[in-house]
mmCIF file with all atom_site columns, N, CA, C and O in Angstrom:
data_model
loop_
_atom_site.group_PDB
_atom_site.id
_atom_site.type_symbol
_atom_site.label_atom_id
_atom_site.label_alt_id
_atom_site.label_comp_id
_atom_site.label_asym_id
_atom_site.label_entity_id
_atom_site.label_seq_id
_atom_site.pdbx_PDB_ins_code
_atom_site.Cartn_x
_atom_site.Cartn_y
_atom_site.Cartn_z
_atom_site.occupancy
_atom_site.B_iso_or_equiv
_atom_site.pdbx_formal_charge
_atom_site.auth_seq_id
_atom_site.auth_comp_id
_atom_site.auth_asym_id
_atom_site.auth_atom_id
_atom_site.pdbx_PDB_model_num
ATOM 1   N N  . UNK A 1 1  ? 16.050 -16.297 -17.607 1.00 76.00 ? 1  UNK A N  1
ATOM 2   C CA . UNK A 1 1  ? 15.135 -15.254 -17.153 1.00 76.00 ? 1  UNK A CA 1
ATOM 3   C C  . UNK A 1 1  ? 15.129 -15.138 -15.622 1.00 76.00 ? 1  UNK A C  1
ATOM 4   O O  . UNK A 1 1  ? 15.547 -14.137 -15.040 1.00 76.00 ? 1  UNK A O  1
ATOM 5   N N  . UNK A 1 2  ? 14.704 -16.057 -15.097 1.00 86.00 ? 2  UNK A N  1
ATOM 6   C CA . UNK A 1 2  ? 15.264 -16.377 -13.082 1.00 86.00 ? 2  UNK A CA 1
ATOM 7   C C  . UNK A 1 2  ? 16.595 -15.668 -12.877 1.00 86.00 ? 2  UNK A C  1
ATOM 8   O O  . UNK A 1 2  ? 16.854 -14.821 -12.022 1.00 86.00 ? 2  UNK A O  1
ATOM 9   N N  . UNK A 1 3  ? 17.180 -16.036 -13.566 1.00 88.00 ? 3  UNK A N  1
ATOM 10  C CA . UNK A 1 3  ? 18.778 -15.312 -13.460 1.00 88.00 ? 3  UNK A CA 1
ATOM 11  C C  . UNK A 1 3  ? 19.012 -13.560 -13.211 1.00 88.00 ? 3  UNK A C  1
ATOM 12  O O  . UNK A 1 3  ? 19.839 -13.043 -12.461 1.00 88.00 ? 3  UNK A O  1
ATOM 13  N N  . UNK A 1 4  ? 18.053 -12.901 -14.051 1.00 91.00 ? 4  UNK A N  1
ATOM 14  C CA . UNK A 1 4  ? 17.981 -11.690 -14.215 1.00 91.00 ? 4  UNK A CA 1
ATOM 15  C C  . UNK A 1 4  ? 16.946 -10.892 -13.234 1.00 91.00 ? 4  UNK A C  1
ATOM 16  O O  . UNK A 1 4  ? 17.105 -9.717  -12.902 1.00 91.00 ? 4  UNK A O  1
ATOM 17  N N  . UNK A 1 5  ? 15.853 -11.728 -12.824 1.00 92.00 ? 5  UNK A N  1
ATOM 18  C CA . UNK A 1 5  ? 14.955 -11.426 -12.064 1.00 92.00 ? 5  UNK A CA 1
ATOM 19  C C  . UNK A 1 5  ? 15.741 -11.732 -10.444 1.00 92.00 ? 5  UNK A C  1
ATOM 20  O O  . UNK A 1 5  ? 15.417 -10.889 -9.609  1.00 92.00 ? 5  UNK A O  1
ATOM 21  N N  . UNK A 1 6  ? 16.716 -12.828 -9.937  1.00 93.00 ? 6  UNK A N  1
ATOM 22  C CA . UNK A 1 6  ? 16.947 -12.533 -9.129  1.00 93.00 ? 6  UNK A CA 1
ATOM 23  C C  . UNK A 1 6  ? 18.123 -11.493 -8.535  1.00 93.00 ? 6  UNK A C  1
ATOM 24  O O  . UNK A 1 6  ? 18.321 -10.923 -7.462  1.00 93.00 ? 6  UNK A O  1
ATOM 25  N N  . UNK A 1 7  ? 18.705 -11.560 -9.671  1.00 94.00 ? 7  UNK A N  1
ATOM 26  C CA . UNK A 1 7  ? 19.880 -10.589 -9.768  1.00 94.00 ? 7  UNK A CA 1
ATOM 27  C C  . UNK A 1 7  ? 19.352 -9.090  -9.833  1.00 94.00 ? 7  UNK A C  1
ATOM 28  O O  . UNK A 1 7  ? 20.092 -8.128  -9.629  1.00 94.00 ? 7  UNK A O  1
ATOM 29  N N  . UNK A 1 8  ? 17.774 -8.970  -10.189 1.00 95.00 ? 8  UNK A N  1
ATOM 30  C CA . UNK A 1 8  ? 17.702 -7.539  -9.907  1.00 95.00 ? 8  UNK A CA 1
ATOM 31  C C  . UNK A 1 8  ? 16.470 -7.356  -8.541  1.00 95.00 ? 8  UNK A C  1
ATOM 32  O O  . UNK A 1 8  ? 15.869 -6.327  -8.232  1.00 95.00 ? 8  UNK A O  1
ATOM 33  N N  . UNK A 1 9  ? 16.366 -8.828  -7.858  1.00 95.00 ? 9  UNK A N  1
ATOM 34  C CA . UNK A 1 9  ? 15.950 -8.359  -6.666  1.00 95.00 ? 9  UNK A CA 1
ATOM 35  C C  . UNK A 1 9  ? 17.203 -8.306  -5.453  1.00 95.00 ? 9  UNK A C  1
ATOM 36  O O  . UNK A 1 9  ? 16.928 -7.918  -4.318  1.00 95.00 ? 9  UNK A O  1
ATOM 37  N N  . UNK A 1 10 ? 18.607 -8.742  -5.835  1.00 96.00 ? 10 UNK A N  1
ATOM 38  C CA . UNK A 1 10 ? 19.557 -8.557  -5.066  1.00 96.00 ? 10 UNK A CA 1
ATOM 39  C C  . UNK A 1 10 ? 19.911 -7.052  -5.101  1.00 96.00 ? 10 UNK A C  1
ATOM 40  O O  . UNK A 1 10 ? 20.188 -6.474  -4.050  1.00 96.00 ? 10 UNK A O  1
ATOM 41  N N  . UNK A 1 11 ? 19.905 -6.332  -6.420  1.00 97.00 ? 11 UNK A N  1
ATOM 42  C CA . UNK A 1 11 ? 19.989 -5.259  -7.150  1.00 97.00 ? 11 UNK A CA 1
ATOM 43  C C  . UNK A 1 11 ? 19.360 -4.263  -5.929  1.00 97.00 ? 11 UNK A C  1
ATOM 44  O O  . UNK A 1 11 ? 20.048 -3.302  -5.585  1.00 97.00 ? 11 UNK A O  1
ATOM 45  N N  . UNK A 1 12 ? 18.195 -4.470  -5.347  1.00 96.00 ? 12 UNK A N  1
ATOM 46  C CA . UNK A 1 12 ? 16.721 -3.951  -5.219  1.00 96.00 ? 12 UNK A CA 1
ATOM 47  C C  . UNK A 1 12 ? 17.201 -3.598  -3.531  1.00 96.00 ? 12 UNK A C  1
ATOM 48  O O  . UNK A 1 12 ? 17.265 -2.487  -3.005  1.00 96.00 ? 12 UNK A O  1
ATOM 49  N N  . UNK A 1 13 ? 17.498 -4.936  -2.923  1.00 97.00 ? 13 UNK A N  1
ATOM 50  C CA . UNK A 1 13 ? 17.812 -5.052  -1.711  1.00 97.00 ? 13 UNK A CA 1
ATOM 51  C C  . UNK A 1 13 ? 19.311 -4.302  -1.163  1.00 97.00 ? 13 UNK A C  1
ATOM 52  O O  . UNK A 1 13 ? 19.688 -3.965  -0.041  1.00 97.00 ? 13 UNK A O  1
ATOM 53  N N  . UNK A 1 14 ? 19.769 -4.247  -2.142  1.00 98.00 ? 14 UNK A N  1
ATOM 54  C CA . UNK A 1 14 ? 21.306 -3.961  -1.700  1.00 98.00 ? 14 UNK A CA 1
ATOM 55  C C  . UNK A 1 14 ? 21.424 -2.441  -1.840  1.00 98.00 ? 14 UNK A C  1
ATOM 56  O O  . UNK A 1 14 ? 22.261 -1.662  -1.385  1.00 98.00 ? 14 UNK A O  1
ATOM 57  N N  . UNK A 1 15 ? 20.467 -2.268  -2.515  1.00 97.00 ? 15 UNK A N  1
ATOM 58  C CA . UNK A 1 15 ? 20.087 -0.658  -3.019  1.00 97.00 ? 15 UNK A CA 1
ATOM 59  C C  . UNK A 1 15 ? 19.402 0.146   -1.542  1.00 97.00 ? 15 UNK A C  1
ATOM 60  O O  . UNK A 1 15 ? 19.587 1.137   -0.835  1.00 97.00 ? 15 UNK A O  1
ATOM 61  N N  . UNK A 1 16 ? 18.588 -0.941  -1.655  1.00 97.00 ? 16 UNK A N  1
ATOM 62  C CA . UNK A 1 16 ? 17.310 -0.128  0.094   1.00 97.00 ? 16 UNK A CA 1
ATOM 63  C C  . UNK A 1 16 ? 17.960 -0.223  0.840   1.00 97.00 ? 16 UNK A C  1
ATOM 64  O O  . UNK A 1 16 ? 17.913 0.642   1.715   1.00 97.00 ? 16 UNK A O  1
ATOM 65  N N  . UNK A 1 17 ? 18.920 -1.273  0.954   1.00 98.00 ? 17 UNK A N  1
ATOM 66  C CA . UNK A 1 17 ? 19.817 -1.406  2.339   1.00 98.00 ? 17 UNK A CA 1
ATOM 67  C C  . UNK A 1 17 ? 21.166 -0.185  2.724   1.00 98.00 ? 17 UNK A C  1
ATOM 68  O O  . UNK A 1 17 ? 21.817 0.076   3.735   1.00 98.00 ? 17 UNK A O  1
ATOM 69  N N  . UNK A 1 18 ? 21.133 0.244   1.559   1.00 98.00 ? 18 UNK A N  1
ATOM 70  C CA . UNK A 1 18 ? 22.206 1.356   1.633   1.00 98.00 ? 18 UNK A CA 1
ATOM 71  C C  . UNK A 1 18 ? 22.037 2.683   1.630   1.00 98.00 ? 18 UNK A C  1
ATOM 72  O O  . UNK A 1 18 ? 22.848 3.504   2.056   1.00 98.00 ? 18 UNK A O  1
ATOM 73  N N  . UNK A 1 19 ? 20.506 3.003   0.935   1.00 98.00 ? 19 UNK A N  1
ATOM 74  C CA . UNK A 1 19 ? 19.083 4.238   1.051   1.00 98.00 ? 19 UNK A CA 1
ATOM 75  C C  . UNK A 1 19 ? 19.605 4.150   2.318   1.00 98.00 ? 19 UNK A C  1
ATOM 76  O O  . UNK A 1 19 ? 20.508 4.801   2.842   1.00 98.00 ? 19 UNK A O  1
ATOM 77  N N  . UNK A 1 20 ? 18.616 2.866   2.932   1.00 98.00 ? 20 UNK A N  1
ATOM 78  C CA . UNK A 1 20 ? 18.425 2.892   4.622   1.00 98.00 ? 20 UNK A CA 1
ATOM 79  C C  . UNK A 1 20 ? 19.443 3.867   5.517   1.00 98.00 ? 20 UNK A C  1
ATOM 80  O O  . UNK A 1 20 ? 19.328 4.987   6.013   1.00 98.00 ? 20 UNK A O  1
ATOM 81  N N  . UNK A 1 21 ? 20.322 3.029   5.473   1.00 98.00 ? 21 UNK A N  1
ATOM 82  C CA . UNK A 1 21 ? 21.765 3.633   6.289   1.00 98.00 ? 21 UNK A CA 1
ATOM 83  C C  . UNK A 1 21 ? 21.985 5.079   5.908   1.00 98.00 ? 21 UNK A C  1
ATOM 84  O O  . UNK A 1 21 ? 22.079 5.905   6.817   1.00 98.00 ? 21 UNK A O  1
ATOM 85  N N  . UNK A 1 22 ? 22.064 5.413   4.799   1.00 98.00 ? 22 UNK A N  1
ATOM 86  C CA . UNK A 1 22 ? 22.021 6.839   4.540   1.00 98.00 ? 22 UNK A CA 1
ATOM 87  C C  . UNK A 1 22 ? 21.269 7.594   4.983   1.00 98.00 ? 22 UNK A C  1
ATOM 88  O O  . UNK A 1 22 ? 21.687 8.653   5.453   1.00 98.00 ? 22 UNK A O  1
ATOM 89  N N  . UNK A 1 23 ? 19.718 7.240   4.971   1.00 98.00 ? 23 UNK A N  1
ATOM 90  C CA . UNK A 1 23 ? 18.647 8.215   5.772   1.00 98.00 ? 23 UNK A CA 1
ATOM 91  C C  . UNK A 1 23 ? 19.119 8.156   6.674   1.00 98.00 ? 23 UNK A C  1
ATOM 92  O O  . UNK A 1 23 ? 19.374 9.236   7.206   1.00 98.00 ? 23 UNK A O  1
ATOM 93  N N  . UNK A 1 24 ? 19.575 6.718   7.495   1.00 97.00 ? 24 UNK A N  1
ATOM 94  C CA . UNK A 1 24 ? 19.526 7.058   8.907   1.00 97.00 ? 24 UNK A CA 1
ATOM 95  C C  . UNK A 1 24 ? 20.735 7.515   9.792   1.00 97.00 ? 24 UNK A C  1
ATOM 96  O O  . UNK A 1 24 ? 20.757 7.743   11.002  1.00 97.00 ? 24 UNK A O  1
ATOM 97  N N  . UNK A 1 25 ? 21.957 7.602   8.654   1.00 97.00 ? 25 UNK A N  1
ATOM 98  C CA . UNK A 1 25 ? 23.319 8.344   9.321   1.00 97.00 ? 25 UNK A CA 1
ATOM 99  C C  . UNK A 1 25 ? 22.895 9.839   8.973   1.00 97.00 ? 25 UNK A C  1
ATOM 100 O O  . UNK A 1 25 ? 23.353 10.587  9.836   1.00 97.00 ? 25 UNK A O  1
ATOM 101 N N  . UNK A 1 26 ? 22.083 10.614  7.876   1.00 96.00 ? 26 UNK A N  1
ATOM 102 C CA . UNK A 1 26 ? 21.652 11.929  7.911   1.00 96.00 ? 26 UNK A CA 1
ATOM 103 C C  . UNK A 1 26 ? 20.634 12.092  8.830   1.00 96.00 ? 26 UNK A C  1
ATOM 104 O O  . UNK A 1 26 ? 20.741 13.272  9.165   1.00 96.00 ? 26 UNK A O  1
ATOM 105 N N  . UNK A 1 27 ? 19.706 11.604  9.437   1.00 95.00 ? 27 UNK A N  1
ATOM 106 C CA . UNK A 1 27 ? 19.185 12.025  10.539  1.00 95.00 ? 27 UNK A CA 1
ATOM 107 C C  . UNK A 1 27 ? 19.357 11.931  11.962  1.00 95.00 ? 27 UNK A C  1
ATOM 108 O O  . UNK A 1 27 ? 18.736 12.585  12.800  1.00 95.00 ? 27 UNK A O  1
ATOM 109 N N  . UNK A 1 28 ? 20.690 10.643  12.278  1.00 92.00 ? 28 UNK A N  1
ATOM 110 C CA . UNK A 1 28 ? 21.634 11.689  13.330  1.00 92.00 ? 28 UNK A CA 1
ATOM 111 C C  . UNK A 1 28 ? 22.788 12.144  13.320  1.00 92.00 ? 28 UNK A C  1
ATOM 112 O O  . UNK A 1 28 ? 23.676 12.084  14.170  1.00 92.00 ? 28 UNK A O  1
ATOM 113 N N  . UNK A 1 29 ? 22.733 12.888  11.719  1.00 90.00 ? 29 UNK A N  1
ATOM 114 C CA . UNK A 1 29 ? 24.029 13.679  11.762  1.00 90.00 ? 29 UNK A CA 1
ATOM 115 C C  . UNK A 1 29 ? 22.954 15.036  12.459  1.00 90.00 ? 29 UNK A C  1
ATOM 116 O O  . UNK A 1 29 ? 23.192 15.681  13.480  1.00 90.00 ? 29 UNK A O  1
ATOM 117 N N  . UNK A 1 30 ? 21.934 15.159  11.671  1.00 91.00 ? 30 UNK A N  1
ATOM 118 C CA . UNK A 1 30 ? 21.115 16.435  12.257  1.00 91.00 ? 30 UNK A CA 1
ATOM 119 C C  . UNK A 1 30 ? 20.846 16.372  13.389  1.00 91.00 ? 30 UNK A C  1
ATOM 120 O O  . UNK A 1 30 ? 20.873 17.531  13.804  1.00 91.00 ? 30 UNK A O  1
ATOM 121 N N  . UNK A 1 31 ? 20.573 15.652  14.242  1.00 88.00 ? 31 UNK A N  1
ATOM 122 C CA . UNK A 1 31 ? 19.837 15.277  15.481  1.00 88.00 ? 31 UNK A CA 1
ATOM 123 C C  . UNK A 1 31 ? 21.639 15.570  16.436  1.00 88.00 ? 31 UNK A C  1
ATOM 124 O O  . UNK A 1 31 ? 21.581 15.943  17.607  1.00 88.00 ? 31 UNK A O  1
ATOM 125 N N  . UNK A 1 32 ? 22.271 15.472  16.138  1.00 83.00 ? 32 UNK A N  1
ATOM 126 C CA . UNK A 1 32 ? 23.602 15.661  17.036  1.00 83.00 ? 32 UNK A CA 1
ATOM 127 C C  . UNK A 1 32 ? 23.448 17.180  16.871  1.00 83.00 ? 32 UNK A C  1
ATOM 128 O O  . UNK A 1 32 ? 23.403 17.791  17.939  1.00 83.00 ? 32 UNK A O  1
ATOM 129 N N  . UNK A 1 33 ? 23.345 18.021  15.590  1.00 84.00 ? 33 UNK A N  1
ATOM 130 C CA . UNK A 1 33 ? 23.707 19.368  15.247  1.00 84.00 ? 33 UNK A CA 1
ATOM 131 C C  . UNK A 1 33 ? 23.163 19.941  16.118  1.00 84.00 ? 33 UNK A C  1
ATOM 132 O O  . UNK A 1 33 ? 23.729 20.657  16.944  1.00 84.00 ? 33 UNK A O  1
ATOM 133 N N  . UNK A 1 34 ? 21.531 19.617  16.035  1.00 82.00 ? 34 UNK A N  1
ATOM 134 C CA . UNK A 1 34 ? 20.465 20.277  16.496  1.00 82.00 ? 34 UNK A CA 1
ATOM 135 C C  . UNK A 1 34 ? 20.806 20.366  18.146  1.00 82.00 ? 34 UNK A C  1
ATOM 136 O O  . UNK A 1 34 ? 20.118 21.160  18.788  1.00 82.00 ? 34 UNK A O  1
ATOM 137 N N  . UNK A 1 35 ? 21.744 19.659  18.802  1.00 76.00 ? 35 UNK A N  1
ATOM 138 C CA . UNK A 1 35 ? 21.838 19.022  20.152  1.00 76.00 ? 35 UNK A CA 1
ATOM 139 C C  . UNK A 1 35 ? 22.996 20.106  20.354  1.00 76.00 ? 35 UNK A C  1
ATOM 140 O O  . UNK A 1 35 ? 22.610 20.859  21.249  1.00 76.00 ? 35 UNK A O  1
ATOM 141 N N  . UNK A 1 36 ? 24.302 20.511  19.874  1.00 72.00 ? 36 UNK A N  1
ATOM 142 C CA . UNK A 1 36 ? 25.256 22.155  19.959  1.00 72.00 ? 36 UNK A CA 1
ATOM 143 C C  . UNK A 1 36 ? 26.130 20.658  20.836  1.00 72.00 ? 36 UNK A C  1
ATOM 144 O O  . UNK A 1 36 ? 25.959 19.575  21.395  1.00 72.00 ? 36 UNK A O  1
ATOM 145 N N  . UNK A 1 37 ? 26.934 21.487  20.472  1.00 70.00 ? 37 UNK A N  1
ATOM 146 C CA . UNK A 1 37 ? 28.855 21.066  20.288  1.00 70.00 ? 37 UNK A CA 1
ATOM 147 C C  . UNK A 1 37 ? 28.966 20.374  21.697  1.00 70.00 ? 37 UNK A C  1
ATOM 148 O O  . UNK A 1 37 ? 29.709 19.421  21.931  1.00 70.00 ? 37 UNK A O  1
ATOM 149 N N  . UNK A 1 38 ? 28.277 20.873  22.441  1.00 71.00 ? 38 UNK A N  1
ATOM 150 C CA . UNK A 1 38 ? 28.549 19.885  24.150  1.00 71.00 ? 38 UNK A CA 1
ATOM 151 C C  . UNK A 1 38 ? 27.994 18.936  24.552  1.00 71.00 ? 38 UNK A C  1
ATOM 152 O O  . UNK A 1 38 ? 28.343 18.062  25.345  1.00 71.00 ? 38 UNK A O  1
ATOM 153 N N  . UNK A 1 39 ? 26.801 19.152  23.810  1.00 67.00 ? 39 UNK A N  1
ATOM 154 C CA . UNK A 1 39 ? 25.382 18.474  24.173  1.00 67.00 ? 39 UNK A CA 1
ATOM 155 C C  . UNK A 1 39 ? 25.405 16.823  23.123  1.00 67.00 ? 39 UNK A C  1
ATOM 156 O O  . UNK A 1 39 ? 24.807 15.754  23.246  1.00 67.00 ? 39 UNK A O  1
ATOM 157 N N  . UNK A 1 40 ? 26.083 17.179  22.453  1.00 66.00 ? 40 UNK A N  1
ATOM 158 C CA . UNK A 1 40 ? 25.882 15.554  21.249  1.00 66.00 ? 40 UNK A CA 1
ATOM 159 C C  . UNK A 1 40 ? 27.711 15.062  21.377  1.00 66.00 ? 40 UNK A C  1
ATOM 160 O O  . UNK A 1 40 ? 28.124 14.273  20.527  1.00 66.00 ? 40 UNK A O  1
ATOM 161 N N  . UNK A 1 41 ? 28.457 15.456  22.203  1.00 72.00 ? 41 UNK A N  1
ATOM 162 C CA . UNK A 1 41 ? 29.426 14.843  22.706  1.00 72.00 ? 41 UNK A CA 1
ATOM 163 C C  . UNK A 1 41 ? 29.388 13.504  23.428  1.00 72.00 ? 41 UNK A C  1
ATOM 164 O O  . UNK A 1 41 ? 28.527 13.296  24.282  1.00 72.00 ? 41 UNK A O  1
ATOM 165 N N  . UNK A 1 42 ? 30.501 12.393  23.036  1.00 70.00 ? 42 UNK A N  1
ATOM 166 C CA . UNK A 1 42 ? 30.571 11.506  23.532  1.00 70.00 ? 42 UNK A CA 1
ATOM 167 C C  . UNK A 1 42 ? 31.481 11.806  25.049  1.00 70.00 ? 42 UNK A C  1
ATOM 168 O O  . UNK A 1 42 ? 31.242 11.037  25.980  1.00 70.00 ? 42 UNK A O  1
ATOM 169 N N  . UNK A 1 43 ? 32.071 12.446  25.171  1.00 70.00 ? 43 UNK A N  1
ATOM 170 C CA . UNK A 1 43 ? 32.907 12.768  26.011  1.00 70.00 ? 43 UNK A CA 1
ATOM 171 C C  . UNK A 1 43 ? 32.306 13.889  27.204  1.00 70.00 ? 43 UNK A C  1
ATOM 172 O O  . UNK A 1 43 ? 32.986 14.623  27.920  1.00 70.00 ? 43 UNK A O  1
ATOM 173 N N  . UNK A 1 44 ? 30.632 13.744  27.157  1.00 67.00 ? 44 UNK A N  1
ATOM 174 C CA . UNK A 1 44 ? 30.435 15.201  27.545  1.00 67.00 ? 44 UNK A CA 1
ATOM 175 C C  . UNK A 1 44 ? 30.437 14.976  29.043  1.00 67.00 ? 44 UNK A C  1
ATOM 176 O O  . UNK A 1 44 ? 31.023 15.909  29.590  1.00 67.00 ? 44 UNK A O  1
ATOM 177 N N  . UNK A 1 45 ? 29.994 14.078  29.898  1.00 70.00 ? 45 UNK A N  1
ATOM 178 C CA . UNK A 1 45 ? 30.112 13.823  31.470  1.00 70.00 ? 45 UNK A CA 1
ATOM 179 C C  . UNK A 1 45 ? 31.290 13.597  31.770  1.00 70.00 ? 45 UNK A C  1
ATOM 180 O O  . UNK A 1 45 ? 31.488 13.455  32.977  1.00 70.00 ? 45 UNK A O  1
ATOM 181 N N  . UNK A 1 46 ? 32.529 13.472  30.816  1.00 71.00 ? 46 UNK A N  1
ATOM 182 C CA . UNK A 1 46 ? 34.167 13.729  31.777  1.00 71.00 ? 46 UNK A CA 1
ATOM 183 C C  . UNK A 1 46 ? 34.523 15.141  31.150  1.00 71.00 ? 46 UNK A C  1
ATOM 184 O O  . UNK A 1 46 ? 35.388 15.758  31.771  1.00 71.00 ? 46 UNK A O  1
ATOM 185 N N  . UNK A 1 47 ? 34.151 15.581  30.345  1.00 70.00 ? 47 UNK A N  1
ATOM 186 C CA . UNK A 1 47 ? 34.761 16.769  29.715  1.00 70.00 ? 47 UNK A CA 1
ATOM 187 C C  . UNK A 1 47 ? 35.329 18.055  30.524  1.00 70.00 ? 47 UNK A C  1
ATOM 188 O O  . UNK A 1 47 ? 34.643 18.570  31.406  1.00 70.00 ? 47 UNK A O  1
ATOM 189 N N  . UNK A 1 48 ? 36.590 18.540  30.190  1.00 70.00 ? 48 UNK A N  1
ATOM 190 C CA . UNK A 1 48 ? 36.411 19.368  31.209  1.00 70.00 ? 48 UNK A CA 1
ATOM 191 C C  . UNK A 1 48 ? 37.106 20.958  30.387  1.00 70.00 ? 48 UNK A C  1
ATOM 192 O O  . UNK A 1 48 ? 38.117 21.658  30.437  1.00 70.00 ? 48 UNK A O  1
ATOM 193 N N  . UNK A 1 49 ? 35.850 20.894  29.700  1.00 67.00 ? 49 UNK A N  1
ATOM 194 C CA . UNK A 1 49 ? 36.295 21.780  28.253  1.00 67.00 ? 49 UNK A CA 1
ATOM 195 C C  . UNK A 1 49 ? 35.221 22.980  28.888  1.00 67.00 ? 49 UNK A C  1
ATOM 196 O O  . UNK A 1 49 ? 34.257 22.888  29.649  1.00 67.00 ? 49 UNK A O  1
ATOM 197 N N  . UNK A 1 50 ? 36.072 24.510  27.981  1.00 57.00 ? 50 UNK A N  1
ATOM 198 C CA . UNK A 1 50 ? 35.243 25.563  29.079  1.00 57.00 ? 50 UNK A CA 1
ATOM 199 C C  . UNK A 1 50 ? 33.438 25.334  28.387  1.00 57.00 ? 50 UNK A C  1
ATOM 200 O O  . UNK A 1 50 ? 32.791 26.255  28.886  1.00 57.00 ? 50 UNK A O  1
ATOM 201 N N  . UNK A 1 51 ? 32.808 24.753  27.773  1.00 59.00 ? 51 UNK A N  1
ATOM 202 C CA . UNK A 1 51 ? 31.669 25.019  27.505  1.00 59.00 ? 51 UNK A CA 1
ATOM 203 C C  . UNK A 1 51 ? 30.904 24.439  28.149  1.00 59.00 ? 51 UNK A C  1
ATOM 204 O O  . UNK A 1 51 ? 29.725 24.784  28.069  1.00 59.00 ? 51 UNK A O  1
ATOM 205 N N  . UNK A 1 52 ? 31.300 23.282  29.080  1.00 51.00 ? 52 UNK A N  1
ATOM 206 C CA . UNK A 1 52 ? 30.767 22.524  30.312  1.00 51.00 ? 52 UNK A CA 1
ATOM 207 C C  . UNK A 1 52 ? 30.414 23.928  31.379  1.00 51.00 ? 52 UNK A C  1
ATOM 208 O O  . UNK A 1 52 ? 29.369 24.336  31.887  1.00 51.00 ? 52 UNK A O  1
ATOM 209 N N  . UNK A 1 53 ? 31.830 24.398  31.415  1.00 50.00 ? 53 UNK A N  1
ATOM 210 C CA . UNK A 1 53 ? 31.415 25.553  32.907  1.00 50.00 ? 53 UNK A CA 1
ATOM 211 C C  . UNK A 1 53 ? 31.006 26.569  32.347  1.00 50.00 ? 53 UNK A C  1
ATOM 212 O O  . UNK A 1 53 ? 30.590 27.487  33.053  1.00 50.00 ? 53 UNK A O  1
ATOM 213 N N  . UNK A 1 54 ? 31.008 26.683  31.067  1.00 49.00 ? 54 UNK A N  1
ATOM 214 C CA . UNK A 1 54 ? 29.996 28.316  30.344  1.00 49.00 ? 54 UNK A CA 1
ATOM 215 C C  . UNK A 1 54 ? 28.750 28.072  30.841  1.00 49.00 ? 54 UNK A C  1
ATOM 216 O O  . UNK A 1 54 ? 28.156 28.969  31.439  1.00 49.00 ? 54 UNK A O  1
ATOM 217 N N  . UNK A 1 55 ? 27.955 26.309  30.585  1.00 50.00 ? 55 UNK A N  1
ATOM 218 C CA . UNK A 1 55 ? 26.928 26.439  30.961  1.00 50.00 ? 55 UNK A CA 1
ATOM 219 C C  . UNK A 1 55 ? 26.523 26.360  32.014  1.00 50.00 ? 55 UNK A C  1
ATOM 220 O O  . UNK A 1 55 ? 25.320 26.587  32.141  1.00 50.00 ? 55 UNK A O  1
ATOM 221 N N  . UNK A 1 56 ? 27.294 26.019  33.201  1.00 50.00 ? 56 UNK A N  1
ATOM 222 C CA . UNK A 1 56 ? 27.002 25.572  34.520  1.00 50.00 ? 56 UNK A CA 1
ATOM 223 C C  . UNK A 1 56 ? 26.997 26.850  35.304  1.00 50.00 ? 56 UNK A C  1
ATOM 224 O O  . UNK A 1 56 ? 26.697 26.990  36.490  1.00 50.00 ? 56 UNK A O  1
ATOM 225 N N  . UNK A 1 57 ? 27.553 28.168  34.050  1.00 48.00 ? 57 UNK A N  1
ATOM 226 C CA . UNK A 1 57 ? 27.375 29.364  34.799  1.00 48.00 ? 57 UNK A CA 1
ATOM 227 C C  . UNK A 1 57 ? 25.962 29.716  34.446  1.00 48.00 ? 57 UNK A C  1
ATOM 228 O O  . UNK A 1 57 ? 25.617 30.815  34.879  1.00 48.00 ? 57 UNK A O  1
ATOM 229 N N  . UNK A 1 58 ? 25.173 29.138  33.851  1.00 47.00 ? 58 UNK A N  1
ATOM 230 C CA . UNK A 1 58 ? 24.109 30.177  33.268  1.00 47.00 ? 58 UNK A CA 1
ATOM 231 C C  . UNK A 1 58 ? 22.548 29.846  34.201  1.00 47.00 ? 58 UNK A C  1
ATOM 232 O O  . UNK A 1 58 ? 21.536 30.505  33.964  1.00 47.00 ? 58 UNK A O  1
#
């Protein structure tokens, strides 16, 4: 009976632990979106792509 009870609190944990990560890779997949193609760039302070100087015209 121990056997089954801990095997379904590993069950339990391994489950939330992977919920977790999922909520939290979908809320900054949105949080980059919400931020537009220049703005959630890793590359955006060397970039020298025209949407840097689109905005530096505005």
């Amino acid at each position: 009976m121990r056997k089954v009870v801990r095997a379904m609190l590993i069950d339990f944990l391994l489950g939330g632990a992977i919920f977790s990560y999922a909520i939290w890779a979908l809320v900054k997949h949105i949080k980059k979106t919400k931020a537009g193609k220049c703005a959630s760039c890793a590359l955006k302070d060397y970039c020298q792509s025209s949407c840097i100087h689109d905005l530096n015209k505005k």
